[in-house]
Protein backbone atom coordinates (compact mmCIF):
# COMPACT_ATOMS: atom_id res chain seq x y z
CA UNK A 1 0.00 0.00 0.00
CA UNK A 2 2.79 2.47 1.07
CA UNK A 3 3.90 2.02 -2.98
CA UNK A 4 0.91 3.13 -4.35
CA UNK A 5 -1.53 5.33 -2.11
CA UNK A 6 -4.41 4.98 -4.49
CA UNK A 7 -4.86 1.39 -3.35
CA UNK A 8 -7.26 0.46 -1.54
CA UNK A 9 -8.44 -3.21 -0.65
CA UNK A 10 -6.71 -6.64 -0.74
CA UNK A 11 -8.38 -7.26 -4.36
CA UNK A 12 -6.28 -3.50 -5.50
CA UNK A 13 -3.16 -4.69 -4.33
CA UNK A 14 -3.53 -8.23 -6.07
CA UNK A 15 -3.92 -6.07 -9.12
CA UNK A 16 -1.15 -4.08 -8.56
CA UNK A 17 1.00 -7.13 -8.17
CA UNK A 18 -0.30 -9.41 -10.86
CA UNK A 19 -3.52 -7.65 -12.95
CA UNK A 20 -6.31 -8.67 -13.30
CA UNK A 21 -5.40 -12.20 -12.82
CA UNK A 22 -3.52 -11.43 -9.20
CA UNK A 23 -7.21 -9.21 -8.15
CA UNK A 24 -9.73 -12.38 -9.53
CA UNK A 25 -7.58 -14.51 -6.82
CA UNK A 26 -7.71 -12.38 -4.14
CA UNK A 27 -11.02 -11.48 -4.40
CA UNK A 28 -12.12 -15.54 -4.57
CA UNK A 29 -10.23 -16.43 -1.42
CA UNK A 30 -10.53 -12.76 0.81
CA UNK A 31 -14.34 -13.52 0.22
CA UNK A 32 -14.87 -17.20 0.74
CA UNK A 33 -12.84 -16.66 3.81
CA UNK A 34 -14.64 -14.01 5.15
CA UNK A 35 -18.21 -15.09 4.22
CA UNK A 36 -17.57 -18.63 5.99
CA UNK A 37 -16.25 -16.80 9.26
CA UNK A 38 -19.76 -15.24 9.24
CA UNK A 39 -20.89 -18.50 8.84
CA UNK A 40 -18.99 -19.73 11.49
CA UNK A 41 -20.23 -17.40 14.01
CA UNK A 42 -23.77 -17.73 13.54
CA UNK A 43 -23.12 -21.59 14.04
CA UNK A 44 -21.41 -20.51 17.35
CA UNK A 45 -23.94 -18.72 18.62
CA UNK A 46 -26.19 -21.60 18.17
CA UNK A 47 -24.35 -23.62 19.71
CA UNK A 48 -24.29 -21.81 22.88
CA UNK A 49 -27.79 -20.22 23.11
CA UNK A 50 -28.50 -24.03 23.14
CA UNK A 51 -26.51 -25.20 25.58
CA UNK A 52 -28.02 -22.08 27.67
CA UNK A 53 -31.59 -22.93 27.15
CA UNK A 54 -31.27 -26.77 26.22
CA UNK A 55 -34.25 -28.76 24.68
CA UNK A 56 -36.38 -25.61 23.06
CA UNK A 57 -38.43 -26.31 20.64
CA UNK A 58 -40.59 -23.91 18.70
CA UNK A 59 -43.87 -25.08 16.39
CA UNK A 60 -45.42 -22.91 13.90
CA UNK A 61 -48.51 -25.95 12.83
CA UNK A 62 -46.58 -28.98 11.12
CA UNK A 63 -43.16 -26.94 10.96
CA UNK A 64 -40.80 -27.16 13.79
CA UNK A 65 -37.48 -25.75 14.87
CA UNK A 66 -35.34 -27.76 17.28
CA UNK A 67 -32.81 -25.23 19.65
CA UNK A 68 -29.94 -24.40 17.47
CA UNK A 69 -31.98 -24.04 14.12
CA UNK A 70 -34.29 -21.45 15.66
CA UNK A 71 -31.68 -19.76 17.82
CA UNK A 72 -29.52 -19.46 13.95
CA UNK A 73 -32.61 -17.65 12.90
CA UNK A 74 -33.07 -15.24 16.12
CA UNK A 75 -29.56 -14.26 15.62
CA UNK A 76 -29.42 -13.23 12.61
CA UNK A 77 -32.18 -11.32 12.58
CA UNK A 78 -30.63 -9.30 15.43
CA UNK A 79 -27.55 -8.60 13.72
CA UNK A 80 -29.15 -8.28 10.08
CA UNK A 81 -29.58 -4.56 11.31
CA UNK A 82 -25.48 -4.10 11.87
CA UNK A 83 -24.98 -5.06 8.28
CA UNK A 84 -26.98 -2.36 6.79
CA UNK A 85 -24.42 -0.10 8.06
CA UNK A 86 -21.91 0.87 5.19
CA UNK A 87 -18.92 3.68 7.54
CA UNK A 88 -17.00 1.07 8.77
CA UNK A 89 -15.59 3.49 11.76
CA UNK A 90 -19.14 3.62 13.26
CA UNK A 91 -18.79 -0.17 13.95
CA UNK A 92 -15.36 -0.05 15.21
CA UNK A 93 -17.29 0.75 18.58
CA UNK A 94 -18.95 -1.79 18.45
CA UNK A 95 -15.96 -4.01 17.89
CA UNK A 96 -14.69 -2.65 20.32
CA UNK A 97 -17.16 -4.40 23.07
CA UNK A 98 -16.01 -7.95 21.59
CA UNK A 99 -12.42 -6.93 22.39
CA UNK A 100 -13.52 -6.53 25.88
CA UNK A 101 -15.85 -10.06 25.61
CA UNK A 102 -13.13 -11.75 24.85
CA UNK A 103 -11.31 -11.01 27.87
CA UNK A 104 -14.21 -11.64 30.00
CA UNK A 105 -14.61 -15.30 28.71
CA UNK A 106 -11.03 -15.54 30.02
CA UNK A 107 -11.46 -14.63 33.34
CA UNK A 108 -14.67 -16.30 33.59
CA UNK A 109 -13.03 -19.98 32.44
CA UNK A 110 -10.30 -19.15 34.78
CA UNK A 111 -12.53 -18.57 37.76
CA UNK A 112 -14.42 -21.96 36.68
CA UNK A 113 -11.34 -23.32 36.87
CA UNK A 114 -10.41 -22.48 40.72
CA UNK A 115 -13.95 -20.94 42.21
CA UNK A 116 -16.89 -23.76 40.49
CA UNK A 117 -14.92 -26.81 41.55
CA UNK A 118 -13.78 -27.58 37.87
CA UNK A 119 -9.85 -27.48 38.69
CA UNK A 120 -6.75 -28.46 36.48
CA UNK A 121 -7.23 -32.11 35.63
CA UNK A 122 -7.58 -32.72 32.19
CA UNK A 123 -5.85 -35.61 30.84
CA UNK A 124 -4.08 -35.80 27.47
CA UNK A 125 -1.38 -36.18 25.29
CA UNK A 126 0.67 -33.31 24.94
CA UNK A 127 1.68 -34.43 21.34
CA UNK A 128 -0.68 -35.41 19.08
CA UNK A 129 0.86 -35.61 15.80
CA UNK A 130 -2.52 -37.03 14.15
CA UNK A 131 -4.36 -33.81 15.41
CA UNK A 132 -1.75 -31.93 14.06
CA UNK A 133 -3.41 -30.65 10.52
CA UNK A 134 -6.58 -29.66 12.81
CA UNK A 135 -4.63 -27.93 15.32
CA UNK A 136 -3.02 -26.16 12.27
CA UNK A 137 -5.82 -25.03 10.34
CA UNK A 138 -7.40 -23.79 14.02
CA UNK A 139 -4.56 -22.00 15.13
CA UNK A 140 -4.27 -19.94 11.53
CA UNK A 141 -7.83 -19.41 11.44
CA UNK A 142 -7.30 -16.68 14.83
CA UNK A 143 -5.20 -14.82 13.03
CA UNK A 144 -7.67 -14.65 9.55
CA UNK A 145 -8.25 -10.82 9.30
CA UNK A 146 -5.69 -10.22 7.22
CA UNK A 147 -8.52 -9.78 4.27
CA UNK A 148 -9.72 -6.74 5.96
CA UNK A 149 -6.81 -4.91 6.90
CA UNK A 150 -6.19 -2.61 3.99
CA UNK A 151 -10.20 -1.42 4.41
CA UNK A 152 -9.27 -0.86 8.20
CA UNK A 153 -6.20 1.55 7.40
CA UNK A 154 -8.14 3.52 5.32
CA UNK A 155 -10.85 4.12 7.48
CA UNK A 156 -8.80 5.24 10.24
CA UNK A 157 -8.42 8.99 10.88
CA UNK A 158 -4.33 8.52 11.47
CA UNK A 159 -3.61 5.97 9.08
CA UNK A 160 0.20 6.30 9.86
CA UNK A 161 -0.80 4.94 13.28
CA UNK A 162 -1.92 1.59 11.54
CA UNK A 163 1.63 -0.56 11.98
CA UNK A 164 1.51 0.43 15.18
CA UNK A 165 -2.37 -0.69 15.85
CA UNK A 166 -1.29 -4.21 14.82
CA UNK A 167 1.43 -4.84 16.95
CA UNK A 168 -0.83 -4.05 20.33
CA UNK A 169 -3.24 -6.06 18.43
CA UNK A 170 -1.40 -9.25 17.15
CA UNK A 171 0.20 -8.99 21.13
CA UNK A 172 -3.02 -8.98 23.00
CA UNK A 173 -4.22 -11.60 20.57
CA UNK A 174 -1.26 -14.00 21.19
CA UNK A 175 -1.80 -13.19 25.22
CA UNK A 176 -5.97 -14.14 24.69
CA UNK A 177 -5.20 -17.06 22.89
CA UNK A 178 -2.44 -18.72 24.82
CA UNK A 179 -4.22 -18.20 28.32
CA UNK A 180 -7.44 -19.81 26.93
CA UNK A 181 -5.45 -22.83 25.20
CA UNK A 182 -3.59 -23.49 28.21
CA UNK A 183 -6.68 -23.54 30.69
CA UNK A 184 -8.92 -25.36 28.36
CA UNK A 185 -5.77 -28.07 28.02
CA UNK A 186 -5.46 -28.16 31.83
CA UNK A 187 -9.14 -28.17 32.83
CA UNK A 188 -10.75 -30.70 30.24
CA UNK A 189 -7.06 -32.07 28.09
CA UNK A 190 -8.51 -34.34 25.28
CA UNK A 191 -12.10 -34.00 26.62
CA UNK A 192 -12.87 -30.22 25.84
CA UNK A 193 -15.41 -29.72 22.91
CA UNK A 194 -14.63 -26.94 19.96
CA UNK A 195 -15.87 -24.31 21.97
CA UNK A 196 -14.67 -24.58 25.73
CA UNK A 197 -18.25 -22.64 26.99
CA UNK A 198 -19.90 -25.92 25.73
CA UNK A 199 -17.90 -27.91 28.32
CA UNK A 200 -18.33 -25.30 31.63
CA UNK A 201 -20.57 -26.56 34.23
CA UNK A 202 -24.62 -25.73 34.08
CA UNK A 203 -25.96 -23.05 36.66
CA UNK A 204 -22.83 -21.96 37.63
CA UNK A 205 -22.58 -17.72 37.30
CA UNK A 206 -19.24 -18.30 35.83
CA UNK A 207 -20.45 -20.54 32.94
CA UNK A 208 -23.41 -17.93 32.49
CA UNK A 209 -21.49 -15.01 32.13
CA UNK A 210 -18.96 -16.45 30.05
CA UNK A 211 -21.39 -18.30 27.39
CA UNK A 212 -23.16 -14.67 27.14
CA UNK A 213 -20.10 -12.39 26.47
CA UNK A 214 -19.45 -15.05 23.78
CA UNK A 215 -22.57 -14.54 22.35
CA UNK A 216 -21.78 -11.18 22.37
CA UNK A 217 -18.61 -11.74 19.96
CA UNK A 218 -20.53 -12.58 16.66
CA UNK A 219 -22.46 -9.32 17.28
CA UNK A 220 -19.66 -7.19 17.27
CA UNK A 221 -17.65 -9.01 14.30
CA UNK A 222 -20.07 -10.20 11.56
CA UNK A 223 -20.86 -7.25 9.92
CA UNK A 224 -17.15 -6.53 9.74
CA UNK A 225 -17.34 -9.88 7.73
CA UNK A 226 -20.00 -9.23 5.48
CA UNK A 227 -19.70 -5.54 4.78
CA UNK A 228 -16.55 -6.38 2.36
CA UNK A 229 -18.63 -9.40 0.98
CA UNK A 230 -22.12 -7.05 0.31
CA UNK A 231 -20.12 -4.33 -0.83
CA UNK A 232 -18.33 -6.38 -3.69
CA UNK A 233 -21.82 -8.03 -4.56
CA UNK A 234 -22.78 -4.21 -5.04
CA UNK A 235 -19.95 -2.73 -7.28
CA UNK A 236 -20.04 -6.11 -9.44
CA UNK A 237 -23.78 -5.01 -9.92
CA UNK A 238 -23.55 -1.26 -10.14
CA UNK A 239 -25.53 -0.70 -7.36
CA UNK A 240 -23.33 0.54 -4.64
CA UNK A 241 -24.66 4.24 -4.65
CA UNK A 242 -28.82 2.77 -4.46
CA UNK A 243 -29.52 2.40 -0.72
CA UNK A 244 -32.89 0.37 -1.36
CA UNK A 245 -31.04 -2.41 -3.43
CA UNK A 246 -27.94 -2.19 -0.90
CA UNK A 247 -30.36 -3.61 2.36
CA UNK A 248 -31.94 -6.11 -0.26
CA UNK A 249 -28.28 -7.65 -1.03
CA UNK A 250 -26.90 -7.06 2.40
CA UNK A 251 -30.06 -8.99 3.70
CA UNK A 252 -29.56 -11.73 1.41
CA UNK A 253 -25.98 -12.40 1.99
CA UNK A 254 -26.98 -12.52 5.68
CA UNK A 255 -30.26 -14.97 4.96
CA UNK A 256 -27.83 -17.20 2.85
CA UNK A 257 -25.24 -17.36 5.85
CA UNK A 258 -28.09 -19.02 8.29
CA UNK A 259 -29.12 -21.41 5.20
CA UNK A 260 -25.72 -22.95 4.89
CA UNK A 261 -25.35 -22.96 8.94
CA UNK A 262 -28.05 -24.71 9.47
CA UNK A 263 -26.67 -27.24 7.02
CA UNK A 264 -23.50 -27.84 7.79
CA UNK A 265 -23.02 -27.32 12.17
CA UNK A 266 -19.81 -28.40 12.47
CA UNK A 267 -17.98 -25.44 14.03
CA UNK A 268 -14.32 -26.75 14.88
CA UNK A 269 -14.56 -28.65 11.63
CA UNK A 270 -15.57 -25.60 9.95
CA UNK A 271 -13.09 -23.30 11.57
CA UNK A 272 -10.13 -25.73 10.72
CA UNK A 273 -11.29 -25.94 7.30
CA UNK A 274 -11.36 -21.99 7.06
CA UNK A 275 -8.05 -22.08 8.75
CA UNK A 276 -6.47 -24.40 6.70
CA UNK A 277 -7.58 -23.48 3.06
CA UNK A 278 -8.40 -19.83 3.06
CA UNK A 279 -7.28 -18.18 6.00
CA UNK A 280 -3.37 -19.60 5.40
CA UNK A 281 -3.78 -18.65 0.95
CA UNK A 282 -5.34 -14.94 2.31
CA UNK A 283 -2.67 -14.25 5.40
CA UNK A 284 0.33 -16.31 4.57
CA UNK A 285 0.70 -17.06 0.80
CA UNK A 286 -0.74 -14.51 -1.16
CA UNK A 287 0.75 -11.46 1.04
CA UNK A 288 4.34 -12.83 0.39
CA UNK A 289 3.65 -13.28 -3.25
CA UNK A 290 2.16 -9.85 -3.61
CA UNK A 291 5.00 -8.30 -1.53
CA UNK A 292 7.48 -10.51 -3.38
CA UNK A 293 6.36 -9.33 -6.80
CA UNK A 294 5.64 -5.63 -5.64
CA UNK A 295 9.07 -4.97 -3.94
CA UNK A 296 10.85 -7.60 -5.72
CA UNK A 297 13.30 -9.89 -4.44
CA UNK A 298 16.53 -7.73 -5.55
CA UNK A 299 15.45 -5.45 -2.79
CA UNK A 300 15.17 -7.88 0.15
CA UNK A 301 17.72 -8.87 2.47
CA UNK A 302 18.58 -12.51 2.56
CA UNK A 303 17.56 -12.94 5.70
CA UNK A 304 14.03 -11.57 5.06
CA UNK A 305 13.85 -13.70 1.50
CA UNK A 306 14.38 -16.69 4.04
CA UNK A 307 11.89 -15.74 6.41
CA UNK A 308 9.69 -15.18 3.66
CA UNK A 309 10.29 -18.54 1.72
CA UNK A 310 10.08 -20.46 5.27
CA UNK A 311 5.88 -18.76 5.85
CA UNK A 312 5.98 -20.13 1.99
CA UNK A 313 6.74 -23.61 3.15
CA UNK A 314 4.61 -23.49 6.64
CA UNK A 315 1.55 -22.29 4.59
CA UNK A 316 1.68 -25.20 2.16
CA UNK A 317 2.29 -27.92 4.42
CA UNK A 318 -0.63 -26.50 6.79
CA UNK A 319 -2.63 -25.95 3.67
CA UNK A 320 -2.84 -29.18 1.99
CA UNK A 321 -2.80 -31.54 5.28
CA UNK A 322 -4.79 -29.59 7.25
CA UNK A 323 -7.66 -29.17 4.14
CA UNK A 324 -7.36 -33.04 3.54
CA UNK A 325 -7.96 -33.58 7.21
CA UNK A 326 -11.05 -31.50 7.42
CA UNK A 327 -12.33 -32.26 4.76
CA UNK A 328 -12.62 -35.83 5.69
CA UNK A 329 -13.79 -34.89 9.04
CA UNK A 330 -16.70 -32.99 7.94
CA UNK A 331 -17.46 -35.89 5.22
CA UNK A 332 -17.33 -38.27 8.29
CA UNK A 333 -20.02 -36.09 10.45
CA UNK A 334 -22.37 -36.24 7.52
């Protein structure tokens, strides 16, 4: 971006780096990845509005909706309203409240863990190499919003600030992430489900109030999802400026997200698959390629053409086992 100011998503600087060919890629992968996050949380929340009110069933004649199907639907027709909103800096406040959530289901697993009579005695292996494609995929799938970082920059007010933005934020992901993977390890080892809330005790105020400020994360993220998504739909179809046919599109992309979660409710599988396939070809491949091609290797120390090469290597092994390995696990489930 800092070699050509006019740019101004991923898809721009594929096209900078390759044409027309380097933007087509981009924009396949960036959106896939970013429409089956969506996906992703609305399966999440599901998941965990049914394991808060288990066994709800709602009956509209002969239809039926068991608890995760109609809590799907309730969801996103709360946050349908969050996607109609097009200045990305008014929902940085609201992103801002999953920032705190996340930090909240931290402390609230930890106090499980030592107040609610849980403790630290999980048993498992601490290698796994079999799990090792899932545990892959999962781990690059936390660090997937690369696809939305170039839209970020330019809608902050200091954009020379924005280096700086995602070192505190790459930091204080690392510290969330490695305090909740060693707690879940210790309190439930091989026993702990995809998402840890759906292993916490019932009635316990801990469990409560982390299950609800993880309910709260989808709220404050999906529309960051979609936006990019709705607003490609849009341009594609000349329509960007027409605020009556932007709500219709942004409401279908939403109503097509619950279709395919209701379908397919496998959330770790889903995540790893994500992870694996698009979230490693958005953050790890095609950003050295671009970069690569863009600065060209001439003007790179060794050092960083070796660092470079060896995120090269990483992606592709992470890539192709840990896509087989979902792949089969989600064929399995079915």
């Amino acid at each position: 971006m800092d070699t050509n100011l006019a740019i101004r998503t991923y898809p721009q600087i594929g096209f900078h780096a390759f044409g027309s060919t380097g933007k087509l890629l981009v924009s396949i992968f960036m959106y896939m990845e970013l429409y089956l996050v969506a996906i992703g949380f609305l399966i999440l929340e599901g998941d965990n509005l049914d394991k808060l009110f288990p066994n709800t069933r709602v009956e509209f004649g002969d239809f039926y909706l068991e608890g995760k199907q109609f809590f799907v639907l309730l969801v996103a027709l709360a946050i349908l309203p969050t996607t109609w909103l097009k200045r990305l800096d008014f929902l940085a406040y609201i992103s801002a409240g999953g920032v705190l959530a996340s930090w909240i289901v931290v402390v609230s697993v930890f106090w499980a863990a030592i107040f609610d009579g849980v403790g630290f005695h999980g048993k498992g292996r601490m290698i796994n190499f079999p799990g090792l494609p899932t545990a892959l995929g999962l781990y690059a799938f936390c660090y997937c919003g690369h696809a939305i970082f170039p839209t970020l920059c330019n809608s902050m007010k200091e954009k020379t600030k924005f280096s700086k933005v995602l070192v505190v934020c790459f930091v204080l992901c690392n510290i969330n992430y490695g305090l909740m993977a060693i707690l879940g390890y210790l309190m439930y080892g091989d026993d702990i489900n995809s998402q840890v809330t759906l292993n916490l005790p019932n009635g316990k105020l801990s469990s409560k109030i982390a299950i609800y400020t993880t309910l709260i994360n989808p709220f404050t993220k999906y529309a960051l999802m979609v936006a990019p998504v709705a607003a490609a739909i849009e341009e594609q179809l000349l329509l960007h400026n027409k605020r009556s046919f932007s709500l219709l599109i942004r409401t279908l992309v939403v109503l097509s997200t619950v279709i395919i979660a209701l379908a397919v409710p496998f959330f770790g599988y889903l995540m790893t698959l994500i992870g694996s396939l698009l979230s490693v070809i958005v953050s790890f491949l095609l950003p050295c390629a671009c970069y690569l091609k863009i600065i060209g290797p001439g003007r790179c120390h060794k050092a960083e053409l070796a660092f470079i090469f060896g995120i090269v290597i990483l992606g592709s092994f992470v890539a192709t086992k840990g896509t087989y390995s979902s792949i089969i696990q989600i064929i399995n489930e079915f």
